[in-house]
Short mmCIF file of N, CA and C in Angstrom, two decimals:
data_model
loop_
_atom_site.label_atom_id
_atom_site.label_comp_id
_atom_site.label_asym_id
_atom_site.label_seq_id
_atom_site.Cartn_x
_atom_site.Cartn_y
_atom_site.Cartn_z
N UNK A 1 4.72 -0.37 -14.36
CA UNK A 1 5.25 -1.56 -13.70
C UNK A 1 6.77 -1.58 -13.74
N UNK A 2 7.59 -0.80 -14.65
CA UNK A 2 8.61 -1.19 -15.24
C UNK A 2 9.28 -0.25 -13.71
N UNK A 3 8.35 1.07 -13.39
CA UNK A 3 9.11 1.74 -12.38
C UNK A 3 9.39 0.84 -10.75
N UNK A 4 8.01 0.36 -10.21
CA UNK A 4 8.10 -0.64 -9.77
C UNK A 4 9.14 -1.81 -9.29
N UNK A 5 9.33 -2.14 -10.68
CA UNK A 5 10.53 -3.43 -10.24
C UNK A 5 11.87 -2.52 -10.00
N UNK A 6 12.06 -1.46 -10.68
CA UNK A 6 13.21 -0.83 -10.57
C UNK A 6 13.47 -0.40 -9.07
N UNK A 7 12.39 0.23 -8.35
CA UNK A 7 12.55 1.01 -6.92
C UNK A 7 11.95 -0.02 -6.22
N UNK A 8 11.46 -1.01 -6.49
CA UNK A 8 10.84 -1.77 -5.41
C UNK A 8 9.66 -1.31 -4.70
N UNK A 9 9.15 -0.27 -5.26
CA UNK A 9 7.98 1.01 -4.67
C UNK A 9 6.98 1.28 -5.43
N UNK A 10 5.69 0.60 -4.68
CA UNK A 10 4.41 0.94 -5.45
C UNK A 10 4.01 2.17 -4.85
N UNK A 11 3.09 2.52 -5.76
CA UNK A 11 1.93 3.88 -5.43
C UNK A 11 0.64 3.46 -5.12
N UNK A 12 -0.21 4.14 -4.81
CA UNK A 12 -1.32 3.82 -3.98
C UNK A 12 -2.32 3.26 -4.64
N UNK A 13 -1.96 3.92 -6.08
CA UNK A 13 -3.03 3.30 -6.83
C UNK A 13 -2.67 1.61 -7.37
N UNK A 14 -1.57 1.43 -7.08
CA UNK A 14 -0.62 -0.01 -7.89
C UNK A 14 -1.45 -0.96 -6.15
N UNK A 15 -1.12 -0.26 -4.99
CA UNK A 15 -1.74 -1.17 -3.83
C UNK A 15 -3.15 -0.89 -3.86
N UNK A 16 -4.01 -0.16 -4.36
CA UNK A 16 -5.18 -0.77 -4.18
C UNK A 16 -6.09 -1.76 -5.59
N UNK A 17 -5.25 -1.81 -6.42
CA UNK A 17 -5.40 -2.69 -7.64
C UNK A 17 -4.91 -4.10 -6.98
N UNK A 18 -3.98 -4.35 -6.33
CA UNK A 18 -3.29 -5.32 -5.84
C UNK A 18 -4.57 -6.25 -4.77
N UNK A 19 -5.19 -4.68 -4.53
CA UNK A 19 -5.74 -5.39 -2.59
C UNK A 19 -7.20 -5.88 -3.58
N UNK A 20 -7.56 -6.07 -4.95
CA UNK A 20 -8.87 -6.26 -5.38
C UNK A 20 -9.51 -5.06 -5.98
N UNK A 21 -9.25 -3.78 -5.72
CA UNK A 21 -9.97 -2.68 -5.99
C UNK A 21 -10.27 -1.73 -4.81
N UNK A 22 -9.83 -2.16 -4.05
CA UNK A 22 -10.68 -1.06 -3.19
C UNK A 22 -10.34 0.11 -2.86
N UNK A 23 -11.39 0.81 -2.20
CA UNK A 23 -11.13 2.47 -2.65
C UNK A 23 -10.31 2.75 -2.00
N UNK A 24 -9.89 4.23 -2.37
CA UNK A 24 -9.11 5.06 -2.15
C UNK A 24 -9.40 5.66 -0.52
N UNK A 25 -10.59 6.05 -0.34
CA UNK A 25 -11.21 6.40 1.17
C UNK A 25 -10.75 5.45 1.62
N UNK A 26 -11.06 4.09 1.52
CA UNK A 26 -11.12 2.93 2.44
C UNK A 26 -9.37 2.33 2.80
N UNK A 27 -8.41 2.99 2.06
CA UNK A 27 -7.15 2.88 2.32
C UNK A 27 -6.68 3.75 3.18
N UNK A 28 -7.30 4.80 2.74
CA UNK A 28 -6.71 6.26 4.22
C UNK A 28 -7.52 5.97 5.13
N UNK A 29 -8.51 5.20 5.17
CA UNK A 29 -9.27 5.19 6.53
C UNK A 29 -8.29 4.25 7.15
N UNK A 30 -8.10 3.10 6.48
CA UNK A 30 -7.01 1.93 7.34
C UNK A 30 -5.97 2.59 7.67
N UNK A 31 -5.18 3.70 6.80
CA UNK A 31 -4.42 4.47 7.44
C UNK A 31 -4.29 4.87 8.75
N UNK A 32 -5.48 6.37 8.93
CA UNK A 32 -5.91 6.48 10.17
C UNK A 32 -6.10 5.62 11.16
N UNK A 33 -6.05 4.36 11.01
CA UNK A 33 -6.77 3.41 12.13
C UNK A 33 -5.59 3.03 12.21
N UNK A 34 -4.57 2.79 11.74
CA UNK A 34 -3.60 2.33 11.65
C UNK A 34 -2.60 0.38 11.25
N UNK A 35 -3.77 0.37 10.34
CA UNK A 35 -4.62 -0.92 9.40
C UNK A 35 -3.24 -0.99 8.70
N UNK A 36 -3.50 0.17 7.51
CA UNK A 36 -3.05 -0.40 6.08
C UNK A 36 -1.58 -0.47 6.63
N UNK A 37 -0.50 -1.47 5.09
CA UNK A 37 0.40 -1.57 5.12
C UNK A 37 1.40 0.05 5.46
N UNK A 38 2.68 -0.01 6.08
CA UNK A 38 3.25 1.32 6.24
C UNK A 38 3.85 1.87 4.40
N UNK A 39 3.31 3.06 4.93
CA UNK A 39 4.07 4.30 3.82
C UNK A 39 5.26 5.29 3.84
N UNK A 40 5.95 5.09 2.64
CA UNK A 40 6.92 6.14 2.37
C UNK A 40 6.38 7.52 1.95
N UNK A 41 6.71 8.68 2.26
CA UNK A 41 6.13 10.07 2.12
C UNK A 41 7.29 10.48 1.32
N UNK A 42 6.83 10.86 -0.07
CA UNK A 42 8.11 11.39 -0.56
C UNK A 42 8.22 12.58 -0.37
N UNK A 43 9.53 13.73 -0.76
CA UNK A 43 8.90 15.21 -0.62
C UNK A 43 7.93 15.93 -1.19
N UNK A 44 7.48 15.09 -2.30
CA UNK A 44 5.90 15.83 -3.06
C UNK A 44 5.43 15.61 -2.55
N UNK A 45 5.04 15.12 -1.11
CA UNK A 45 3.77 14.13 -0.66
C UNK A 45 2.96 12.99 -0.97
N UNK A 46 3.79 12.73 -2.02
CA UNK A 46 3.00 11.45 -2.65
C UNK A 46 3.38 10.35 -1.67
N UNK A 47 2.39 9.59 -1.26
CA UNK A 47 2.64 8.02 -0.60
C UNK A 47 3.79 7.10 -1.47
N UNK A 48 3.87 5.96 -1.13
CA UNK A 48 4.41 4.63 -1.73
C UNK A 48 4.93 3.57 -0.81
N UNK A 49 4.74 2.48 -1.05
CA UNK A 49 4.53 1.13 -0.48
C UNK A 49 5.53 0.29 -1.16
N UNK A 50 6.61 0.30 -0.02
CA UNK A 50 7.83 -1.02 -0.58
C UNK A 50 6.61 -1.96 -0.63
N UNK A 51 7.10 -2.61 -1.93
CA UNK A 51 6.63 -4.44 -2.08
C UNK A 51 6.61 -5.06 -0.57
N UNK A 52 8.13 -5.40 -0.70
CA UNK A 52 8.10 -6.27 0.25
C UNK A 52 7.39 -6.06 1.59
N UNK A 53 6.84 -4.79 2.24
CA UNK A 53 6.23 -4.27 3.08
C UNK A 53 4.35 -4.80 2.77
N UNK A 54 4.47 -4.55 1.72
CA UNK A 54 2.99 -4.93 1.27
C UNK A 54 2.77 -6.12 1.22
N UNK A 55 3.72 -7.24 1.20
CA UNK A 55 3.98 -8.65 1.12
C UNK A 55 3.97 -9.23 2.49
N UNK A 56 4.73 -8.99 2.86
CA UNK A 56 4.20 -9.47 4.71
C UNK A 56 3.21 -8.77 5.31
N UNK A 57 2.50 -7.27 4.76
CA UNK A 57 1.70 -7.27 5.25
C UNK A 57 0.27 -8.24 4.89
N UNK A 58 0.16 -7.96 3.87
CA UNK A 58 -0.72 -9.79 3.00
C UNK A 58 -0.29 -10.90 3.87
N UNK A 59 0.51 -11.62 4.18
CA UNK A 59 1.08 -12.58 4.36
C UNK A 59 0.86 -12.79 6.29
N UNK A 60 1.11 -11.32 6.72
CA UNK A 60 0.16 -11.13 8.26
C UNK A 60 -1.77 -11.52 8.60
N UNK A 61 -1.89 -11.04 7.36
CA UNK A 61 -3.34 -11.26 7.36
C UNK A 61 -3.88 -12.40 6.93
N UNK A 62 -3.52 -13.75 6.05
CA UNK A 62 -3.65 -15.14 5.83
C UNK A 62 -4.38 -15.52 6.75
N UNK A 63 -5.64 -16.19 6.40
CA UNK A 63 -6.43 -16.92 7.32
C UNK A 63 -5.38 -18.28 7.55
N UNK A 64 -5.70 -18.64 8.60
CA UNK A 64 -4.35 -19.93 9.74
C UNK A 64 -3.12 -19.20 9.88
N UNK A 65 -2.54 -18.08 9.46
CA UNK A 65 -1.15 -18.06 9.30
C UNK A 65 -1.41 -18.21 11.04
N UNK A 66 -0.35 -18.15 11.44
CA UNK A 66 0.12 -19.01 12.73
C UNK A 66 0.69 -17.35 13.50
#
């Protein structure tokens, strides 16, 4: 967590703990579909998810949001 607040950048496993649990398939599938929140590709290939990206994307999906 401590890396987190520092970069402002979760990992995939920090957003699907966030989204309730859900799997790992079921995040690259929203991927592909072009669902889930957008990703940073680092040069290892590892994913990561600015907060604040993950936050309006939550905040898009709110039942009434307007």
């Amino acid at each position: 967590m401590a890396r987190e607040r520092a970069t402002g950048l979760l990992t995939v496993r920090e957003v699907l703990d966030e989204l309730g649990g859900i799997s790992r398939r079921t995040f690259y599938r929203w991927r592909e579909l072009g669902l889930a929140p957008d990703c940073i590709r680092l040069p290892n290939g590892e994913l990561r998810v600015r907060r604040a990206v993950l936050n309006a994307w939550l905040d898009e999906r709110a039942e009434g949001a307007a």
